[in-house]
Tab-separated table of N, CA and C in Angstrom:
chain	number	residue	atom	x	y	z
A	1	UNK	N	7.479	-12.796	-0.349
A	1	UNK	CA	6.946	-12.411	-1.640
A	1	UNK	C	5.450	-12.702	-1.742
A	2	UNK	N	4.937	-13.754	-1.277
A	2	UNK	CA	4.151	-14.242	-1.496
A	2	UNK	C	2.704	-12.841	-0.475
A	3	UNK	N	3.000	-12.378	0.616
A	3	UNK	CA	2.400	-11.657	1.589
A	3	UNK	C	2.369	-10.322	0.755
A	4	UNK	N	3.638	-10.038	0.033
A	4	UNK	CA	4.124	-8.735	-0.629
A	4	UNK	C	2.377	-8.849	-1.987
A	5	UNK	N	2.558	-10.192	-2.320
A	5	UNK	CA	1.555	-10.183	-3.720
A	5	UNK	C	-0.287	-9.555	-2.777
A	6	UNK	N	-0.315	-10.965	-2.047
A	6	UNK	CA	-1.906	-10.651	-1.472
A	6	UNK	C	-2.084	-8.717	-0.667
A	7	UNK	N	-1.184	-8.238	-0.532
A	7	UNK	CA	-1.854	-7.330	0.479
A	7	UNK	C	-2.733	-6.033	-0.575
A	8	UNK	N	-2.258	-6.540	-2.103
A	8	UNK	CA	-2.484	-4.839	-2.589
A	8	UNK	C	-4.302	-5.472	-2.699
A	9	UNK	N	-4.914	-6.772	-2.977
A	9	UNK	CA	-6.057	-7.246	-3.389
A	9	UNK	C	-6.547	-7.264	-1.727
A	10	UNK	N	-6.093	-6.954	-0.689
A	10	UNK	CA	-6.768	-7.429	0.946
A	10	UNK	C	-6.623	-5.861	1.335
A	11	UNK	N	-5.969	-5.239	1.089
A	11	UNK	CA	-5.808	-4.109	1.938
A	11	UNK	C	-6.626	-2.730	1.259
A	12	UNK	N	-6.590	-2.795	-0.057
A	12	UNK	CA	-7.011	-1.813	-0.808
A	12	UNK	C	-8.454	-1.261	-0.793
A	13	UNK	N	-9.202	-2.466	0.011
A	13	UNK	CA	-10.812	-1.510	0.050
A	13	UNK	C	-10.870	-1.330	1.388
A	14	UNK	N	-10.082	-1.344	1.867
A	14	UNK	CA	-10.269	-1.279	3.525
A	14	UNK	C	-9.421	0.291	3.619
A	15	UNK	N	-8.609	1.055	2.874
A	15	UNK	CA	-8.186	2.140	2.948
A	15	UNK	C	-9.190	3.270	2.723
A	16	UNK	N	-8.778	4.334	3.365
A	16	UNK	CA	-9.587	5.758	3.854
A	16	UNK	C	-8.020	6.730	3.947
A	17	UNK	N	-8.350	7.275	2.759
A	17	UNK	CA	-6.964	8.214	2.392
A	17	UNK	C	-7.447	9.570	3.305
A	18	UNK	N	-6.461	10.224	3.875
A	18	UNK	CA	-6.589	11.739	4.097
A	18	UNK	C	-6.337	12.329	2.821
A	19	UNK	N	-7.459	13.599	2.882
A	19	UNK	CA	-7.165	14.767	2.151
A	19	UNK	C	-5.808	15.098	1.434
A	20	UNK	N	-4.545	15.096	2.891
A	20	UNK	CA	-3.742	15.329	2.130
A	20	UNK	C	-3.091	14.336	1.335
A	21	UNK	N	-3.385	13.529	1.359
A	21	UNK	CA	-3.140	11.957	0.581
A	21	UNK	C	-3.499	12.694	-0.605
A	22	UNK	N	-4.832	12.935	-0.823
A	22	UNK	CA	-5.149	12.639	-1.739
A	22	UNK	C	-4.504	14.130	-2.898
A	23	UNK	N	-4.408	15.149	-1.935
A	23	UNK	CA	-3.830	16.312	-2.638
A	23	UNK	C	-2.617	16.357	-3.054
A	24	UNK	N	-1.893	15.138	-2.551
A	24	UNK	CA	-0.344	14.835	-2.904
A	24	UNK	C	-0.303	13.233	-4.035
A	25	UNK	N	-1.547	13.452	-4.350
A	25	UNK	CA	-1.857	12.343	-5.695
A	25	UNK	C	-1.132	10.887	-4.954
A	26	UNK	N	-1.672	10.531	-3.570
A	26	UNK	CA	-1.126	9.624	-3.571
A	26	UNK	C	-2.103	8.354	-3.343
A	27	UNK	N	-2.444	7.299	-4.518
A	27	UNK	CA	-3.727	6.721	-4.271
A	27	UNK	C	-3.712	5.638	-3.463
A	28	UNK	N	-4.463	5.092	-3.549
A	28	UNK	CA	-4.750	3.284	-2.639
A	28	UNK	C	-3.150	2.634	-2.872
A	29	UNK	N	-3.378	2.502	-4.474
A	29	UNK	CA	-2.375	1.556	-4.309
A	29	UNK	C	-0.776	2.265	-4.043
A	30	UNK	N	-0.324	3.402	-4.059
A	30	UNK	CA	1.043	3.865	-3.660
A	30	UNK	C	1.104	3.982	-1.776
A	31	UNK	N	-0.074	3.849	-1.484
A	31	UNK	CA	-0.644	3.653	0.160
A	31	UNK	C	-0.671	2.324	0.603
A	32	UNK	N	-0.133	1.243	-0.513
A	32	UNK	CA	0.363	0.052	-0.087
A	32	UNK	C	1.745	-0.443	-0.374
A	33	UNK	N	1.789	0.101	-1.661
A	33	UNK	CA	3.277	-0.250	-2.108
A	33	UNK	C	4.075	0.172	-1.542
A	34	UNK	N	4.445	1.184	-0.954
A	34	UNK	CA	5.166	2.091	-0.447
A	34	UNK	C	5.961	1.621	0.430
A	35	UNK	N	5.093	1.319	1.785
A	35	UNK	CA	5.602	1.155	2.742
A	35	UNK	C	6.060	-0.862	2.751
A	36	UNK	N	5.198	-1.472	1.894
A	36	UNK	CA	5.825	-2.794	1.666
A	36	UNK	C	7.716	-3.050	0.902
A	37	UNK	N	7.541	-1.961	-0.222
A	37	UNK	CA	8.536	-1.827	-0.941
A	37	UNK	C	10.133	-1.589	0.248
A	38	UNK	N	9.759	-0.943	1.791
A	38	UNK	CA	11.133	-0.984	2.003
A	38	UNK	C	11.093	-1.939	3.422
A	39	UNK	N	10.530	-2.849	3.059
A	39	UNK	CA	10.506	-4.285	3.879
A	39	UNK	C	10.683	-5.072	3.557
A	40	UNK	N	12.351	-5.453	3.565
A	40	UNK	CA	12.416	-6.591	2.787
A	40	UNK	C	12.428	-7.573	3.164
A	41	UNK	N	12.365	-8.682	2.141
A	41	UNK	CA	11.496	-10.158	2.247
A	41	UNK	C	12.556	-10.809	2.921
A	42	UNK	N	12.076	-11.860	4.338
A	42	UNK	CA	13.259	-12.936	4.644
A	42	UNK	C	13.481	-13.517	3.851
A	43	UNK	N	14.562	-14.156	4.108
A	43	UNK	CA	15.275	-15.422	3.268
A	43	UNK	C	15.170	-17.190	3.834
């Protein structure tokens, strides 16, 4: 949880969306959540 919180404030200016990213309205932050959201957290 704790890795899940820091990455959207560490990762978010370091992203460079493609075009089609961006034509499929998909911004910074759904370009982090996304792929965190189906990794789930150990126990």
């Amino acid at each position: 949880d704790d890795v899940k919180d820091i990455c959207l404030p560490a990762l978010r200016h370091r992203l460079v969306r493609r075009a089609e990213a961006e034509l499929q309205g998909i911004g910074e932050v759904d370009a982090v959540q996304r792929p965190l959201a189906r990794v789930p957290v150990p126990r």
